[in-house]
Amino acid sequence: MKNFCVIGCPIEHSKSPALHEAGFVEMDIDATFEAVEVQPEDLASWVRDELPNYQGVAVTLPHKESIRELLPAETEAASAIGAVNTIYREKDGTFIGTNTDGLGALKALLTLGTSLEGKSVLILGAGGASRAVTFALSKSGADVWVWNRTADKARALAQDMNVNFLEDWSVVPPENIDIVINTTSVGLRKWESLLPEDFWRPTHIAFDIVYEPLETRFLSDAEAAGAQVITGDHMLTYQALEQFRIWHGVELEAEVMNAAFFER
Ligand code: NAP
């Protein structure tokens, strides 16, 4: 039996156990997946004493950045994003930190079946999630622009990821943008959006990574204008599908985790 877990603080609302357990049932894998609360001051001792008991670990807030220095190695994605959300073991037992959040966002976008090559993408936000999303988009062939309330953070992120910085999103005509991604926490449990209703066009694709609620004001306004929309649960399940692939070496149907997301 192989053991997996997600660590964070708080952790009781994590969807990871439900998503991965659904995968175990579907693929007939003999494994456990638990949610473990680890206080920030206990992270180093947890990594030293408990990590060896697991085959793989999902890492969530507030440990995504602080765990990096406690791991012996990390992937290029984890280094570029500056955060680890997944730990796996090499064949020789070495623990490696990686990050599946950006790929999750990219795969969520690709569900619409449109190529990103040459598409103009406006990313709102320059926090932790934006780093992952911007990293993945920077390698997709899209023309990426980053805006953030605190402009210096967007400027630094754009420079790190070799994409474009936008000081004021309103100077760009909406018609010149194909895809808008909200990576800020605006809309989280509040009916508000960074963009005005009249911004939206039927040609737009709107992707909100906020998933509480799934139908945010950002997406509601976009949909009312005839735009295509992608809800935040897709990024969550696609990043978990990528974890599943890394840990078990198998591709799981997205539908298995999508269904599990709504079960609990
Ligand atoms: P974070 O690092 O704290 O970043 C927060 C971002 O939101 C910053 O860009 C911040 O701008 C911006 N922001 C906050 N309040 C704002 C306001 N009133 N006006 C304009 N901008 C504002 O948080 P995070 O970890 O990136 O997470 C952001 C959101 O993504 C959360 O809602 C989280 O639940 C969600 N998320 C979803 C997934 C998924 O799988 N779907 C994964 C990760 C995160 P400043 O820099 O100016 O403060």
mmCIF file of C-alpha atoms and ligand atoms in Angstrom:
data_model
loop_
_atom_site.group_PDB
_atom_site.id
_atom_site.type_symbol
_atom_site.label_atom_id
_atom_site.label_comp_id
_atom_site.label_asym_id
_atom_site.label_seq_id
_atom_site.Cartn_x
_atom_site.Cartn_y
_atom_site.Cartn_z
ATOM 1 C CA MET A 1 0.000 0.000 0.000
ATOM 2 C CA LYS A 2 1.288 3.449 -0.957
ATOM 3 C CA ASN A 3 0.527 6.508 1.167
ATOM 4 C CA PHE A 4 -0.119 10.042 -0.069
ATOM 5 C CA CYS A 5 -1.259 13.221 1.655
ATOM 6 C CA VAL A 6 -1.871 16.933 1.302
ATOM 7 C CA ILE A 7 -0.290 19.253 3.863
ATOM 8 C CA GLY A 8 -1.411 22.773 4.680
ATOM 9 C CA CYS A 9 -2.847 24.951 7.431
ATOM 10 C CA PRO A 10 -5.836 24.985 7.576
ATOM 11 C CA ILE A 11 -6.467 21.788 5.631
ATOM 12 C CA GLU A 12 -9.940 20.462 6.511
ATOM 13 C CA HIS A 13 -11.588 21.937 3.374
ATOM 14 C CA SER A 14 -9.011 20.531 0.934
ATOM 15 C CA LYS A 15 -10.520 18.745 -2.081
ATOM 16 C CA SER A 16 -7.303 16.778 -2.713
ATOM 17 C CA PRO A 17 -8.248 13.604 -0.768
ATOM 18 C CA ALA A 18 -11.609 13.314 -2.592
ATOM 19 C CA LEU A 19 -10.044 13.921 -6.021
ATOM 20 C CA HIS A 20 -7.225 11.405 -5.559
ATOM 21 C CA GLU A 21 -9.352 8.768 -3.835
ATOM 22 C CA ALA A 22 -11.719 8.875 -6.815
ATOM 23 C CA GLY A 23 -8.670 8.174 -8.993
ATOM 24 C CA PHE A 24 -7.605 5.223 -6.797
ATOM 25 C CA VAL A 25 -11.058 3.646 -7.172
ATOM 26 C CA GLU A 26 -11.188 4.259 -10.927
ATOM 27 C CA MET A 27 -7.702 2.832 -11.582
ATOM 28 C CA ASP A 28 -7.846 0.147 -8.867
ATOM 29 C CA ILE A 29 -4.797 1.527 -7.056
ATOM 30 C CA ASP A 30 -4.116 0.325 -3.508
ATOM 31 C CA ALA A 31 -3.266 3.611 -1.767
ATOM 32 C CA THR A 32 -4.373 6.054 0.928
ATOM 33 C CA PHE A 33 -4.677 9.842 0.731
ATOM 34 C CA GLU A 34 -5.047 11.900 3.905
ATOM 35 C CA ALA A 35 -5.210 15.611 4.754
ATOM 36 C CA VAL A 36 -2.565 16.569 7.314
ATOM 37 C CA GLU A 37 -2.525 19.899 9.114
ATOM 38 C CA VAL A 38 1.049 21.126 9.552
ATOM 39 C CA GLN A 39 1.680 24.378 11.424
ATOM 40 C CA PRO A 40 4.295 26.644 9.797
ATOM 41 C CA GLU A 41 6.671 26.239 12.757
ATOM 42 C CA ASP A 42 6.449 22.431 12.451
ATOM 43 C CA LEU A 43 7.157 22.211 8.707
ATOM 44 C CA ALA A 44 10.893 21.442 8.988
ATOM 45 C CA SER A 45 10.394 18.640 11.522
ATOM 46 C CA TRP A 46 7.460 17.257 9.477
ATOM 47 C CA VAL A 47 9.639 17.060 6.368
ATOM 48 C CA ARG A 48 12.427 15.368 8.345
ATOM 49 C CA ASP A 49 10.282 12.877 10.289
ATOM 50 C CA GLU A 50 7.052 12.307 8.337
ATOM 51 C CA LEU A 51 7.774 12.922 4.654
ATOM 52 C CA PRO A 52 9.653 9.571 4.297
ATOM 53 C CA ASN A 53 6.357 7.791 5.132
ATOM 54 C CA TYR A 54 4.797 9.037 1.902
ATOM 55 C CA GLN A 55 5.195 8.222 -1.764
ATOM 56 C CA GLY A 56 3.916 11.650 -2.744
ATOM 57 C CA VAL A 57 2.669 14.814 -1.087
ATOM 58 C CA ALA A 58 0.482 17.695 -2.268
ATOM 59 C CA VAL A 59 1.468 21.016 -0.692
ATOM 60 C CA THR A 60 -0.916 23.888 -0.146
ATOM 61 C CA LEU A 61 -0.990 27.240 1.684
ATOM 62 C CA PRO A 62 0.973 28.437 3.562
ATOM 63 C CA HIS A 63 3.804 25.984 2.767
ATOM 64 C CA LYS A 64 4.213 26.232 -1.015
ATOM 65 C CA GLU A 65 7.190 28.584 -0.820
ATOM 66 C CA SER A 66 8.746 27.718 2.547
ATOM 67 C CA ILE A 67 9.002 23.989 1.769
ATOM 68 C CA ARG A 68 11.402 24.600 -1.127
ATOM 69 C CA GLU A 69 14.531 24.988 0.988
ATOM 70 C CA LEU A 70 13.663 21.799 2.909
ATOM 71 C CA LEU A 71 13.705 19.582 -0.195
ATOM 72 C CA PRO A 72 16.866 18.176 -1.776
ATOM 73 C CA ALA A 73 15.826 19.026 -5.354
ATOM 74 C CA GLU A 74 13.144 20.701 -7.443
ATOM 75 C CA THR A 75 12.063 20.902 -11.076
ATOM 76 C CA GLU A 76 12.475 23.849 -13.440
ATOM 77 C CA ALA A 77 8.767 24.654 -13.021
ATOM 78 C CA ALA A 78 9.074 24.879 -9.220
ATOM 79 C CA SER A 79 12.175 27.097 -9.506
ATOM 80 C CA ALA A 80 10.600 29.445 -12.051
ATOM 81 C CA ILE A 81 7.299 29.694 -10.200
ATOM 82 C CA GLY A 82 9.036 29.918 -6.823
ATOM 83 C CA ALA A 83 6.636 27.451 -5.224
ATOM 84 C CA VAL A 84 6.158 23.698 -4.771
ATOM 85 C CA ASN A 85 2.664 22.159 -4.765
ATOM 86 C CA THR A 86 3.715 18.554 -5.406
ATOM 87 C CA ILE A 87 6.445 16.284 -4.014
ATOM 88 C CA TYR A 88 7.321 12.996 -5.665
ATOM 89 C CA ARG A 89 10.076 10.393 -5.239
ATOM 90 C CA GLU A 90 12.701 9.505 -7.773
ATOM 91 C CA LYS A 91 13.488 5.776 -8.205
ATOM 92 C CA ASP A 92 16.447 6.170 -5.794
ATOM 93 C CA GLY A 93 14.070 7.622 -3.161
ATOM 94 C CA THR A 94 15.127 11.278 -3.531
ATOM 95 C CA PHE A 95 12.242 13.692 -2.935
ATOM 96 C CA ILE A 96 11.678 16.246 -5.707
ATOM 97 C CA GLY A 97 9.501 19.349 -5.470
ATOM 98 C CA THR A 98 7.519 20.409 -8.518
ATOM 99 C CA ASN A 99 4.531 22.566 -9.405
ATOM 100 C CA THR A 100 1.462 21.429 -11.356
ATOM 101 C CA ASP A 101 -0.671 24.589 -10.893
ATOM 102 C CA GLY A 102 0.410 26.278 -14.127
ATOM 103 C CA LEU A 103 -0.092 23.158 -16.229
ATOM 104 C CA GLY A 104 -3.502 22.766 -14.583
ATOM 105 C CA ALA A 105 -4.474 26.251 -15.741
ATOM 106 C CA LEU A 106 -3.114 25.632 -19.234
ATOM 107 C CA LYS A 107 -5.018 22.341 -19.604
ATOM 108 C CA ALA A 108 -8.185 24.013 -18.315
ATOM 109 C CA LEU A 109 -7.853 26.604 -21.104
ATOM 110 C CA LEU A 110 -7.211 23.931 -23.703
ATOM 111 C CA THR A 111 -10.522 22.216 -22.858
ATOM 112 C CA LEU A 112 -12.152 24.799 -25.127
ATOM 113 C CA GLY A 113 -10.245 23.250 -27.996
ATOM 114 C CA THR A 114 -8.646 26.483 -29.199
ATOM 115 C CA SER A 115 -4.913 26.761 -29.771
ATOM 116 C CA LEU A 116 -3.169 29.453 -27.700
ATOM 117 C CA GLU A 117 -0.614 30.151 -30.417
ATOM 118 C CA GLY A 118 -0.609 33.894 -31.165
ATOM 119 C CA LYS A 119 -3.591 34.572 -28.857
ATOM 120 C CA SER A 120 -3.489 37.769 -26.821
ATOM 121 C CA VAL A 121 -3.866 36.893 -23.116
ATOM 122 C CA LEU A 122 -4.444 39.401 -20.322
ATOM 123 C CA ILE A 123 -3.567 38.040 -16.874
ATOM 124 C CA LEU A 124 -4.996 40.012 -13.942
ATOM 125 C CA GLY A 125 -2.909 39.586 -10.776
ATOM 126 C CA ALA A 126 0.711 38.904 -9.859
ATOM 127 C CA GLY A 127 0.389 36.814 -6.690
ATOM 128 C CA GLY A 128 1.400 33.190 -6.129
ATOM 129 C CA ALA A 129 -1.230 31.675 -8.422
ATOM 130 C CA SER A 130 -0.434 34.181 -11.148
ATOM 131 C CA ARG A 131 3.227 33.131 -11.117
ATOM 132 C CA ALA A 132 2.167 29.549 -11.926
ATOM 133 C CA VAL A 133 -0.369 30.594 -14.575
ATOM 134 C CA THR A 134 1.985 33.112 -16.196
ATOM 135 C CA PHE A 135 4.832 30.557 -16.271
ATOM 136 C CA ALA A 136 2.671 28.028 -18.135
ATOM 137 C CA LEU A 137 1.208 30.637 -20.517
ATOM 138 C CA SER A 138 4.675 32.053 -21.240
ATOM 139 C CA LYS A 139 5.554 28.733 -22.848
ATOM 140 C CA SER A 140 2.304 28.307 -24.769
ATOM 141 C CA GLY A 141 2.992 30.530 -27.788
ATOM 142 C CA ALA A 142 0.450 33.100 -26.564
ATOM 143 C CA ASP A 143 1.151 36.832 -26.384
ATOM 144 C CA VAL A 144 0.899 37.372 -22.616
ATOM 145 C CA TRP A 145 0.262 40.661 -20.751
ATOM 146 C CA VAL A 146 0.312 40.911 -16.946
ATOM 147 C CA TRP A 147 -1.500 43.580 -14.941
ATOM 148 C CA ASN A 148 -1.633 43.912 -11.150
ATOM 149 C CA ARG A 149 -3.049 46.408 -8.642
ATOM 150 C CA THR A 150 0.477 46.750 -7.259
ATOM 151 C CA ALA A 151 2.213 47.541 -10.535
ATOM 152 C CA ASP A 152 5.748 46.744 -9.352
ATOM 153 C CA LYS A 153 4.805 43.122 -8.712
ATOM 154 C CA ALA A 154 3.438 42.742 -12.239
ATOM 155 C CA ARG A 155 6.511 44.415 -13.681
ATOM 156 C CA ALA A 156 8.818 42.015 -11.804
ATOM 157 C CA LEU A 157 6.718 38.966 -12.748
ATOM 158 C CA ALA A 158 6.623 39.969 -16.418
ATOM 159 C CA GLN A 159 10.395 40.346 -16.396
ATOM 160 C CA ASP A 160 10.921 36.968 -14.656
ATOM 161 C CA MET A 161 8.689 35.139 -17.154
ATOM 162 C CA ASN A 162 9.703 37.121 -20.219
ATOM 163 C CA VAL A 163 6.180 38.355 -20.946
ATOM 164 C CA ASN A 164 4.679 41.857 -21.250
ATOM 165 C CA PHE A 165 3.858 44.207 -18.402
ATOM 166 C CA LEU A 166 0.690 46.338 -18.542
ATOM 167 C CA GLU A 167 0.452 49.313 -16.203
ATOM 168 C CA ASP A 168 -3.202 50.044 -17.043
ATOM 169 C CA TRP A 169 -5.382 47.333 -18.607
ATOM 170 C CA SER A 170 -7.926 49.944 -19.788
ATOM 171 C CA VAL A 171 -5.556 51.397 -22.406
ATOM 172 C CA VAL A 172 -5.884 48.200 -24.462
ATOM 173 C CA PRO A 173 -9.051 48.016 -26.602
ATOM 174 C CA PRO A 174 -11.027 44.925 -25.475
ATOM 175 C CA GLU A 175 -11.198 43.793 -29.130
ATOM 176 C CA ASN A 176 -7.417 43.337 -29.073
ATOM 177 C CA ILE A 177 -7.616 40.741 -26.280
ATOM 178 C CA ASP A 178 -8.637 37.118 -26.832
ATOM 179 C CA ILE A 179 -8.414 35.622 -23.342
ATOM 180 C CA VAL A 180 -8.686 37.224 -19.882
ATOM 181 C CA ILE A 181 -7.616 35.285 -16.786
ATOM 182 C CA ASN A 182 -8.468 36.477 -13.297
ATOM 183 C CA THR A 183 -5.785 35.174 -10.918
ATOM 184 C CA THR A 184 -6.557 37.717 -8.172
ATOM 185 C CA SER A 185 -8.683 36.967 -5.124
ATOM 186 C CA VAL A 186 -11.229 39.569 -6.286
ATOM 187 C CA GLY A 187 -14.539 37.707 -6.515
ATOM 188 C CA LEU A 188 -13.628 35.223 -3.789
ATOM 189 C CA ARG A 189 -16.827 34.928 -1.706
ATOM 190 C CA LYS A 190 -17.823 38.424 -2.907
ATOM 191 C CA TRP A 191 -19.918 39.587 -5.869
ATOM 192 C CA GLU A 192 -17.276 41.847 -7.448
ATOM 193 C CA SER A 193 -15.091 41.954 -10.556
ATOM 194 C CA LEU A 194 -12.030 43.949 -11.554
ATOM 195 C CA LEU A 195 -13.490 44.541 -15.014
ATOM 196 C CA PRO A 196 -16.606 46.600 -15.806
ATOM 197 C CA GLU A 197 -19.566 44.838 -17.457
ATOM 198 C CA ASP A 198 -19.088 46.723 -20.735
ATOM 199 C CA PHE A 199 -15.536 45.381 -21.147
ATOM 200 C CA TRP A 200 -16.782 42.007 -22.389
ATOM 201 C CA ARG A 201 -17.183 40.939 -26.033
ATOM 202 C CA PRO A 202 -18.656 37.707 -27.476
ATOM 203 C CA THR A 203 -15.185 36.914 -28.899
ATOM 204 C CA HIS A 204 -13.596 36.737 -25.426
ATOM 205 C CA ILE A 205 -12.646 33.695 -23.392
ATOM 206 C CA ALA A 206 -12.927 34.460 -19.661
ATOM 207 C CA PHE A 207 -11.167 32.200 -17.160
ATOM 208 C CA ASP A 208 -11.520 32.824 -13.427
ATOM 209 C CA ILE A 209 -9.304 30.695 -11.187
ATOM 210 C CA VAL A 210 -11.392 31.650 -8.131
ATOM 211 C CA TYR A 211 -13.649 28.673 -7.321
ATOM 212 C CA GLU A 212 -15.645 29.955 -4.361
ATOM 213 C CA PRO A 213 -18.124 30.609 -5.897
ATOM 214 C CA LEU A 214 -17.726 28.908 -9.263
ATOM 215 C CA GLU A 215 -19.975 31.475 -10.928
ATOM 216 C CA THR A 216 -18.102 34.699 -10.102
ATOM 217 C CA ARG A 217 -19.220 38.162 -11.179
ATOM 218 C CA PHE A 218 -16.250 38.193 -13.610
ATOM 219 C CA LEU A 219 -17.596 35.083 -15.369
ATOM 220 C CA SER A 220 -21.236 36.081 -15.078
ATOM 221 C CA ASP A 221 -20.619 39.427 -16.827
ATOM 222 C CA ALA A 222 -18.519 37.719 -19.515
ATOM 223 C CA GLU A 223 -21.170 35.064 -20.148
ATOM 224 C CA ALA A 224 -23.938 37.675 -20.349
ATOM 225 C CA ALA A 225 -21.959 39.356 -23.162
ATOM 226 C CA GLY A 226 -21.720 36.048 -25.036
ATOM 227 C CA ALA A 227 -18.117 35.176 -24.111
ATOM 228 C CA GLN A 228 -16.948 31.620 -23.430
ATOM 229 C CA VAL A 229 -16.165 30.984 -19.757
ATOM 230 C CA ILE A 230 -14.002 28.573 -17.758
ATOM 231 C CA THR A 231 -14.612 28.088 -14.043
ATOM 232 C CA GLY A 232 -11.878 27.708 -11.395
ATOM 233 C CA ASP A 233 -12.625 24.057 -10.561
ATOM 234 C CA HIS A 234 -11.033 23.080 -13.884
ATOM 235 C CA MET A 235 -7.601 24.420 -12.864
ATOM 236 C CA LEU A 236 -7.880 22.579 -9.556
ATOM 237 C CA THR A 237 -8.825 19.248 -11.082
ATOM 238 C CA TYR A 238 -6.328 19.469 -13.960
ATOM 239 C CA GLN A 239 -3.455 20.226 -11.580
ATOM 240 C CA ALA A 240 -4.535 17.196 -9.506
ATOM 241 C CA LEU A 241 -4.698 15.057 -12.677
ATOM 242 C CA GLU A 242 -1.100 16.058 -13.389
ATOM 243 C CA GLN A 243 -0.120 15.051 -9.821
ATOM 244 C CA PHE A 244 -1.844 11.714 -10.420
ATOM 245 C CA ARG A 245 0.137 11.213 -13.622
ATOM 246 C CA ILE A 246 3.429 12.016 -11.859
ATOM 247 C CA TRP A 247 2.747 9.759 -8.862
ATOM 248 C CA HIS A 248 1.134 6.776 -10.585
ATOM 249 C CA GLY A 249 2.381 7.020 -14.166
ATOM 250 C CA VAL A 250 -1.144 6.829 -15.580
ATOM 251 C CA GLU A 251 -3.479 9.298 -17.281
ATOM 252 C CA LEU A 252 -6.812 9.551 -15.504
ATOM 253 C CA GLU A 253 -9.957 10.771 -17.312
ATOM 254 C CA ALA A 254 -10.671 14.368 -16.223
ATOM 255 C CA GLU A 255 -14.307 13.442 -15.681
ATOM 256 C CA VAL A 256 -13.369 11.212 -12.715
ATOM 257 C CA MET A 257 -11.913 14.109 -10.728
ATOM 258 C CA ASN A 258 -14.471 16.630 -12.026
ATOM 259 C CA ALA A 259 -17.247 14.448 -10.624
ATOM 260 C CA ALA A 260 -15.395 14.028 -7.299
ATOM 261 C CA PHE A 261 -15.016 17.813 -7.003
ATOM 262 C CA PHE A 262 -18.805 18.184 -6.770
ATOM 263 C CA GLU A 263 -19.420 15.147 -4.561
ATOM 264 C CA ARG A 264 -18.364 16.616 -1.188
HETATM 265 P P1 NAP B 1 -1.976 35.956 -3.402
HETATM 266 O O1 NAP B 1 -0.615 35.448 -3.655
HETATM 267 O O2 NAP B 1 -2.316 36.524 -2.069
HETATM 268 O O3 NAP B 1 -2.281 37.083 -4.534
HETATM 269 C C1 NAP B 1 -3.471 37.829 -4.485
HETATM 270 C C2 NAP B 1 -3.618 38.632 -5.779
HETATM 271 O O4 NAP B 1 -4.895 39.282 -5.763
HETATM 272 C C3 NAP B 1 -2.578 39.758 -5.931
HETATM 273 O O5 NAP B 1 -2.304 39.946 -7.305
HETATM 274 C C4 NAP B 1 -3.332 40.960 -5.348
HETATM 275 O O6 NAP B 1 -2.857 42.201 -5.816
HETATM 276 C C5 NAP B 1 -4.707 40.697 -5.894
HETATM 277 N N1 NAP B 1 -5.763 41.390 -5.161
HETATM 278 C C6 NAP B 1 -6.258 41.087 -3.932
HETATM 279 N N2 NAP B 1 -7.230 41.956 -3.599
HETATM 280 C C7 NAP B 1 -7.347 42.842 -4.639
HETATM 281 C C8 NAP B 1 -8.178 43.965 -4.899
HETATM 282 N N3 NAP B 1 -9.105 44.372 -4.020
HETATM 283 N N4 NAP B 1 -8.024 44.619 -6.072
HETATM 284 C C9 NAP B 1 -7.095 44.219 -6.989
HETATM 285 N N5 NAP B 1 -6.284 43.151 -6.797
HETATM 286 C C10 NAP B 1 -6.402 42.475 -5.631
HETATM 287 O O7 NAP B 1 -3.080 34.821 -3.664
HETATM 288 P P2 NAP B 1 -2.975 33.573 -4.656
HETATM 289 O O8 NAP B 1 -2.440 32.410 -3.922
HETATM 290 O O9 NAP B 1 -2.295 34.022 -5.883
HETATM 291 O O10 NAP B 1 -4.524 33.237 -4.935
HETATM 292 C C11 NAP B 1 -5.356 34.123 -5.666
HETATM 293 C C12 NAP B 1 -6.714 33.466 -5.916
HETATM 294 O O11 NAP B 1 -6.553 32.314 -6.731
HETATM 295 C C13 NAP B 1 -7.420 32.978 -4.645
HETATM 296 O O12 NAP B 1 -8.787 33.276 -4.754
HETATM 297 C C14 NAP B 1 -7.208 31.481 -4.676
HETATM 298 O O13 NAP B 1 -8.265 30.757 -4.037
HETATM 299 C C15 NAP B 1 -7.239 31.208 -6.174
HETATM 300 N N6 NAP B 1 -6.500 29.994 -6.567
HETATM 301 C C16 NAP B 1 -7.164 29.066 -7.325
HETATM 302 C C17 NAP B 1 -6.507 27.913 -7.730
HETATM 303 C C18 NAP B 1 -7.218 26.884 -8.554
HETATM 304 O O14 NAP B 1 -6.714 25.763 -8.675
HETATM 305 N N7 NAP B 1 -8.368 27.201 -9.155
HETATM 306 C C19 NAP B 1 -5.161 27.727 -7.364
HETATM 307 C C20 NAP B 1 -4.505 28.696 -6.614
HETATM 308 C C21 NAP B 1 -5.203 29.833 -6.217
HETATM 309 P P3 NAP B 1 -1.712 42.999 -4.989
HETATM 310 O O15 NAP B 1 -0.404 42.370 -5.359
HETATM 311 O O16 NAP B 1 -1.845 44.398 -5.474
HETATM 312 O O17 NAP B 1 -2.033 42.849 -3.525
#
